[in-house]
CSV table of C-alpha atoms in Angstrom, one decimal:
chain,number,residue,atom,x,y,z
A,251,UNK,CA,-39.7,188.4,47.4
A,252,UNK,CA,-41.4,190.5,44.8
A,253,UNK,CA,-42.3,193.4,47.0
A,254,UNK,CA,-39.2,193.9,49.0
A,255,UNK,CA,-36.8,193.6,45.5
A,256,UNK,CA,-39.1,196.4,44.3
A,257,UNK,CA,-39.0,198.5,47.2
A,258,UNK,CA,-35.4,198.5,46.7
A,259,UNK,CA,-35.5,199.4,43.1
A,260,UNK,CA,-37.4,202.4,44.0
A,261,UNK,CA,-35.1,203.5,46.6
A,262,UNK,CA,-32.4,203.2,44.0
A,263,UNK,CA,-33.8,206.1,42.0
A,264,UNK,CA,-34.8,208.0,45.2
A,265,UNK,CA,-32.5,210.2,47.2
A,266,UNK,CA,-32.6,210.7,51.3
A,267,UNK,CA,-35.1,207.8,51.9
A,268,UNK,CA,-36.0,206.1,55.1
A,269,UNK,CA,-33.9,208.9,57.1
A,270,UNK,CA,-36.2,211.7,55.9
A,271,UNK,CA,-39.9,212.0,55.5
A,272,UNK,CA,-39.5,213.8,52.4
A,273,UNK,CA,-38.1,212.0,49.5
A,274,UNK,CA,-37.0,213.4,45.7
A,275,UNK,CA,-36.2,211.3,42.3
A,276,UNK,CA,-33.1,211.7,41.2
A,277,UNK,CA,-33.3,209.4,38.2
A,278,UNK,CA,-29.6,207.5,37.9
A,279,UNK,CA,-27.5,209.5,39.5
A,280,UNK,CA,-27.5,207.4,42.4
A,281,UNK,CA,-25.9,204.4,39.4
A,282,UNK,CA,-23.3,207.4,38.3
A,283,UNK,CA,-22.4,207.9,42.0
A,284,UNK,CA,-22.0,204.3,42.7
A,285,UNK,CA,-20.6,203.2,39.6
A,286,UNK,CA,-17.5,206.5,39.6
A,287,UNK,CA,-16.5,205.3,43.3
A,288,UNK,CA,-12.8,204.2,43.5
A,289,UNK,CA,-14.3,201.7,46.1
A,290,UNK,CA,-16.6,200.0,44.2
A,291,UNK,CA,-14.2,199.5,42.1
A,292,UNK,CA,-11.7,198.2,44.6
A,293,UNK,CA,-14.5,195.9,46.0
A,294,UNK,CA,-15.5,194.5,42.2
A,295,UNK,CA,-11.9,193.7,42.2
A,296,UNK,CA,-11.8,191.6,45.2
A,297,UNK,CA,-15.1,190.2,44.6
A,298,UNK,CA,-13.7,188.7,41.2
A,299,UNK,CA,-10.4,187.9,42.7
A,300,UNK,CA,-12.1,186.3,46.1
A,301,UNK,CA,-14.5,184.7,43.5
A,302,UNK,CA,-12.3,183.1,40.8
A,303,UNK,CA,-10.0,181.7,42.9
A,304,UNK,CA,-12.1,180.6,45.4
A,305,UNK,CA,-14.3,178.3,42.5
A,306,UNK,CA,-11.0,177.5,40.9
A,307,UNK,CA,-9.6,175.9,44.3
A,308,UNK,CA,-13.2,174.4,45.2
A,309,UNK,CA,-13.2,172.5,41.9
A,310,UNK,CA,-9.4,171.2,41.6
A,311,UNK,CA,-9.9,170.3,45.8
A,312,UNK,CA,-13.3,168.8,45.3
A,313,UNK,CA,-12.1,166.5,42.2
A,314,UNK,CA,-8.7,165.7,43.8
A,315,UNK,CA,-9.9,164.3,46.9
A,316,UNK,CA,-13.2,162.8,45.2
A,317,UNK,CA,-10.8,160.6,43.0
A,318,UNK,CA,-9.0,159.3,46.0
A,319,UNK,CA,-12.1,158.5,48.1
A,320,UNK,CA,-13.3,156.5,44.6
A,321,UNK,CA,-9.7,155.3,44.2
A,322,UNK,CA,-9.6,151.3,44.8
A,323,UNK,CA,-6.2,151.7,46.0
A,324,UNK,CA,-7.8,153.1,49.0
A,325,UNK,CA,-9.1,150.9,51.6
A,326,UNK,CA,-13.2,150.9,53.4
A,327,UNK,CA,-11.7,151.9,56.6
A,328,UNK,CA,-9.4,154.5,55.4
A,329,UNK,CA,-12.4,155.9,53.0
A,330,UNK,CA,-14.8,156.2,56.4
A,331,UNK,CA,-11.7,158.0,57.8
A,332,UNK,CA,-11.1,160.1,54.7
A,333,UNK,CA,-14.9,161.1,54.0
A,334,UNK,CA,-14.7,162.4,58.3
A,335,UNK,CA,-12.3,164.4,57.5
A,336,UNK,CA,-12.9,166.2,54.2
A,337,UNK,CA,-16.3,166.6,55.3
A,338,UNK,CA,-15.5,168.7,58.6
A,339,UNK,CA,-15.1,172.3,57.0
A,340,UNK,CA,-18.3,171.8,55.3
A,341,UNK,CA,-20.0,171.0,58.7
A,342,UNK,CA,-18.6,174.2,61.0
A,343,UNK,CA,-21.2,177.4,60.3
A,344,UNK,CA,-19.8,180.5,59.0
A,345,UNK,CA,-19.4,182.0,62.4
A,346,UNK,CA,-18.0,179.0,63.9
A,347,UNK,CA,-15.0,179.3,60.7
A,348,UNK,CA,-14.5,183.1,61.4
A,349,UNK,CA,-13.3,182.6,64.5
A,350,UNK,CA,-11.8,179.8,64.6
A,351,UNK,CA,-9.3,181.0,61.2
A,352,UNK,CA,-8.9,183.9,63.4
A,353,UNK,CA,-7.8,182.3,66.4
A,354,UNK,CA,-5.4,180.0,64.0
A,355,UNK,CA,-4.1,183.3,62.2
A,356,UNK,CA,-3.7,184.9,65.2
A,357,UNK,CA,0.1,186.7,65.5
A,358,UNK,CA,0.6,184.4,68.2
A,359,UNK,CA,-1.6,181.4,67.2
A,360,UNK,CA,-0.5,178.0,66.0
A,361,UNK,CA,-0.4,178.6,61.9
A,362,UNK,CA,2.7,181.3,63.0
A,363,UNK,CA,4.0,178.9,65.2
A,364,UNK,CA,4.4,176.2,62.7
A,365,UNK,CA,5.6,178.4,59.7
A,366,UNK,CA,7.9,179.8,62.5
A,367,UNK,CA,9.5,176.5,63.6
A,368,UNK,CA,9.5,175.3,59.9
A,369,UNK,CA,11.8,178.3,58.8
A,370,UNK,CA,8.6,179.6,56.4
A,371,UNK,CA,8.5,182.7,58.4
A,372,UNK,CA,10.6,185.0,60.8
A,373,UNK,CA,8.1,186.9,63.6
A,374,UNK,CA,4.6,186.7,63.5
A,375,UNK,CA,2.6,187.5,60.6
A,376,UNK,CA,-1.0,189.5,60.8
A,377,UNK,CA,-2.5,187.5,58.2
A,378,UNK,CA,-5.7,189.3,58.7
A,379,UNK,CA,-4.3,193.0,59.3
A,380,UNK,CA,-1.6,193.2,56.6
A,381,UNK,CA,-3.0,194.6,53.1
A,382,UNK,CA,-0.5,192.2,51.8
A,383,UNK,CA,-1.8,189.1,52.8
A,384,UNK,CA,-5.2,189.5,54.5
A,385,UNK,CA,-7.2,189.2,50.9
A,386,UNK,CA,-5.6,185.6,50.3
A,387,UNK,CA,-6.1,185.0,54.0
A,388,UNK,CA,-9.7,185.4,53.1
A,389,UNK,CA,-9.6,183.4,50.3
A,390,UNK,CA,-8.0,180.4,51.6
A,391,UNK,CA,-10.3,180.5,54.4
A,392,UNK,CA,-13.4,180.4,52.2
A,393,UNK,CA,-11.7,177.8,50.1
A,394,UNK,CA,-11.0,175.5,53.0
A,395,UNK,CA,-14.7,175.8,54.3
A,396,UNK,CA,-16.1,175.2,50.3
A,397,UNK,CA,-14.7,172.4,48.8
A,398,UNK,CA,-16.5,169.6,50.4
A,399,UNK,CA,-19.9,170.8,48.8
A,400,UNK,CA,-17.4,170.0,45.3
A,401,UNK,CA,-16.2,166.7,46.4
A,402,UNK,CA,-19.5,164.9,47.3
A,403,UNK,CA,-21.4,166.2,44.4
A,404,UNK,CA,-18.4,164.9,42.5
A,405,UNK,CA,-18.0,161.7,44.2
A,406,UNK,CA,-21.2,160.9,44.0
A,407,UNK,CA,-20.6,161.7,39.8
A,408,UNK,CA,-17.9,159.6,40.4
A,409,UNK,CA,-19.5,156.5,41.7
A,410,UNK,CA,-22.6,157.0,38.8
A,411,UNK,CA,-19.9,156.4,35.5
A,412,UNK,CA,-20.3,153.0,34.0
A,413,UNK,CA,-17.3,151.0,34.4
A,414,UNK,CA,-17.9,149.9,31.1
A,415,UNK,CA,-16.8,153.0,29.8
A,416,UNK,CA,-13.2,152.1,31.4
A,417,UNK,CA,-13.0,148.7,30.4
A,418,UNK,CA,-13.8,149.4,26.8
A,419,UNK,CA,-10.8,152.4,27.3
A,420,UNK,CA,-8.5,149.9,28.9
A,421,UNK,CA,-9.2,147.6,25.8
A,422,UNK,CA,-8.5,150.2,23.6
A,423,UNK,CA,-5.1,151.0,24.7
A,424,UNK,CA,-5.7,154.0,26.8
A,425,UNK,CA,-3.6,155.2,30.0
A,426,UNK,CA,-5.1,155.9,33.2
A,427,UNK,CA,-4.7,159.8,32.0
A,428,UNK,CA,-6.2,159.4,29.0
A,429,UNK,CA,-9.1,157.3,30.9
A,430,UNK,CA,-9.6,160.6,33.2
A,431,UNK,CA,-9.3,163.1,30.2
A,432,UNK,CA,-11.6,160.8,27.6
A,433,UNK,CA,-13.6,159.4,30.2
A,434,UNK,CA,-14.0,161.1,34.0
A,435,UNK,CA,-14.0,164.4,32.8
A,436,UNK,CA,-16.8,163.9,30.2
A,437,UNK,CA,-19.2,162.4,32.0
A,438,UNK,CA,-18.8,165.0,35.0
A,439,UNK,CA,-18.6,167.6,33.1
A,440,UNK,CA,-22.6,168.6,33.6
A,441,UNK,CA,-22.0,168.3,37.3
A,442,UNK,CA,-19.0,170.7,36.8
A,443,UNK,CA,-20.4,173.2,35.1
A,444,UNK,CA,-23.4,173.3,37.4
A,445,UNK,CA,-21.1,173.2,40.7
A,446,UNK,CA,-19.1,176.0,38.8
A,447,UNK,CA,-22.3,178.4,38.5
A,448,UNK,CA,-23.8,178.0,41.4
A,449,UNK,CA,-20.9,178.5,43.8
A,450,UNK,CA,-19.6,181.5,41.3
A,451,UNK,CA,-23.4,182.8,42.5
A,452,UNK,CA,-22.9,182.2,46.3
A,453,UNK,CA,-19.0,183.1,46.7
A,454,UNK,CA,-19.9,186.3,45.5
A,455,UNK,CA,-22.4,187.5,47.7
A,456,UNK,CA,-20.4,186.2,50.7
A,457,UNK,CA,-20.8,188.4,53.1
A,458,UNK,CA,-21.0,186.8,57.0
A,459,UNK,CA,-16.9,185.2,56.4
A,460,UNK,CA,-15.5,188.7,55.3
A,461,UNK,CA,-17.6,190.4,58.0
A,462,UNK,CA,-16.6,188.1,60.5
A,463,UNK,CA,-12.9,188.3,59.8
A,464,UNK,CA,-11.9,191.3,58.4
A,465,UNK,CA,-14.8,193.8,58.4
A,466,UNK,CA,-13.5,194.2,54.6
A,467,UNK,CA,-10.6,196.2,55.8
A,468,UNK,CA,-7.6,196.9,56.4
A,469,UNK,CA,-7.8,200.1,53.8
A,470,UNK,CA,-10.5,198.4,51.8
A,471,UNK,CA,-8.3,195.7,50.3
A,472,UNK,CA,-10.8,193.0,51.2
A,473,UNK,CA,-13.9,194.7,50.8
A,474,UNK,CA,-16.4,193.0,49.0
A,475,UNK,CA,-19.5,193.7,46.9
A,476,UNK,CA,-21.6,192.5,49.7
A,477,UNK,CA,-19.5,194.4,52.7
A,478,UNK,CA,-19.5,198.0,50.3
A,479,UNK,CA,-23.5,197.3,50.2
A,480,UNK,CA,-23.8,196.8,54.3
A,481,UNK,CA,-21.6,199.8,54.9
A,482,UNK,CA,-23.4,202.1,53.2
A,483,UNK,CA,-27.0,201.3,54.5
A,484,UNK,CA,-25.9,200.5,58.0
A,485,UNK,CA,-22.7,202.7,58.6
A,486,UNK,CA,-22.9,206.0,56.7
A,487,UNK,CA,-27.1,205.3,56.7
A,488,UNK,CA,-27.4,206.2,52.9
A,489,UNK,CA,-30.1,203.4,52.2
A,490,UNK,CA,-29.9,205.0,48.6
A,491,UNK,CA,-27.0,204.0,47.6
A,492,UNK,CA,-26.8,201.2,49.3
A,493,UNK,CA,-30.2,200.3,47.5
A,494,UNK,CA,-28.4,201.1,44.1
A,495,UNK,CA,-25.5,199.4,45.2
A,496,UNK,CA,-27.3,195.5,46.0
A,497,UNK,CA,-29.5,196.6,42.5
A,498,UNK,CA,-26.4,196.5,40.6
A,499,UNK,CA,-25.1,193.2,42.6
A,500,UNK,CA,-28.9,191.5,41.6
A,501,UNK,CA,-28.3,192.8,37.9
A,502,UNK,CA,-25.1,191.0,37.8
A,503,UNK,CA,-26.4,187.7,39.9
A,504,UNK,CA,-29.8,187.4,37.2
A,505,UNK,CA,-27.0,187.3,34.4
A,506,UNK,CA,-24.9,184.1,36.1
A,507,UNK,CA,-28.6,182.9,37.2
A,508,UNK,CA,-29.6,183.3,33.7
A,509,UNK,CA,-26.2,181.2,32.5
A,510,UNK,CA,-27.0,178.4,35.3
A,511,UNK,CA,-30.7,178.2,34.1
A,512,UNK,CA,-29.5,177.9,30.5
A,513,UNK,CA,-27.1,175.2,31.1
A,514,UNK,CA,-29.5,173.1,33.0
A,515,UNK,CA,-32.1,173.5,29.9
A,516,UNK,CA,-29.7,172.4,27.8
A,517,UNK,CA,-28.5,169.6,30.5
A,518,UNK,CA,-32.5,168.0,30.8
């Protein structure tokens, strides 16, 4: 690990490497060149966007459907069915999700079909083509395929609480929201902080969904940190910036990393 990440630091101050032979420091003008793009910009925009929401909807999806699989209103059977089910995203590989939201969003696949019949909609949509929808298109998909990892660490918080903790709440008077706000969300709240860090950590460097899907276009309005990195090593072959580019993306990863380490410190 140590040897390629400094490889790649060195490039980052470099100009014309691997292409050439010859070589020449240019100190941080590589960072000023990166840093002054309009689409880095645009693609630390989406990143944050693609991120925040994406967490957001993992942790209120997660916690929903880990209270009902907890939920003694709920019979074994049904559970056994429930758990198949939620589970399923979580089971498909990335490539196997690209395609198959991009049969489903198709113009003439069955999510236009069924917003069509429904009266949503009126002609096909290109969920993935317009620049008006294909960024939340994006996001929904990675939000559909993330959630499960949420729900069975939080299930299995779930089924670890004491139910003395609820009978001694129940004693006291309290409501079944004031037994989730006093009681759940205390006790998970380590679990949710850690869930929180490390999936803000992995949903932004993903990189194989938006590939797979969009290529981070159309016009750049779902390019990524991670797709703006690939492009400029493998596309325009400027392993320079590029190199600057996924420096600045470690930078901000060792900070979040830094945050996650902290909390679990603090946790133990």
């Amino acid at each position: 690990m140590v040897l390629p990440i400094v490889m790649v630091v060195g490039y980052s101050v470099m100009d014309n490497v691997i292409t050439t032979r010859s070589s020449e420091s240019v100190g941080l003008d590589n960072y000023v060149e990166v840093v002054t793009d309009p689409v880095f910009h645009t693609a630390i925009r989406n990143t944050l966007y693609f991120t925040v929401v994406s967490v957001l909807a993992h942790l209120v999806l997660g916690l929903a459907f880990a209270l009902l699989l907890n939920s003694a209103f709920v019979g074994r059977w049904a559970k056994a069915i429930f758990r198949a089910i939620y589970v399923l995203p979580w089971l498909f590989t990335i490539a196997v999700v690209a395609v198959l939201w991009r049969l489903l969003l198709n113009p003439n696949g069955v999510v236009n079909y069924l917003l069509d019949v429904t009266g949503f909609i009126d002609g096909n949509v290109e969920w993935l083509a317009d620049p008006d929808t294909a960024l939340h298109a994006v996001t929904f998909i990675n939000i559909w395929c993330g959630y499960p990892f949420f729900m069975i660490s939080l299930l299995a918080g779930l089924q670890g609480i004491p139910k003395d903790l609820y009978e001694a709440a129940r004693v006291d008077g309290a409501s079944a929201f004031r037994q989730f706000w006093h009681v759940t969300i205390p006790q998970l709240k380590p679990i949710i902080i850690s869930m929180a860090l490390l999936d803000f950590i992995w949903t932004t460097q993903q990189f194989a969904l938006i590939w797979m899907t969009t290529g981070g276009g159309p016009i750049n309005v779902t390019e990524m940190l991670s797709t703006f990195t690939y492009k400029l090593a493998f596309s325009k072959y400027e392993f320079s910036m590029a190199s600057t580019s996924a420096v600045i993306i470690l930078a901000l990863s060792m900070v979040l990393a830094f945050f996650y380490v902290r909390h679990q410190k603090v946790r133990d």
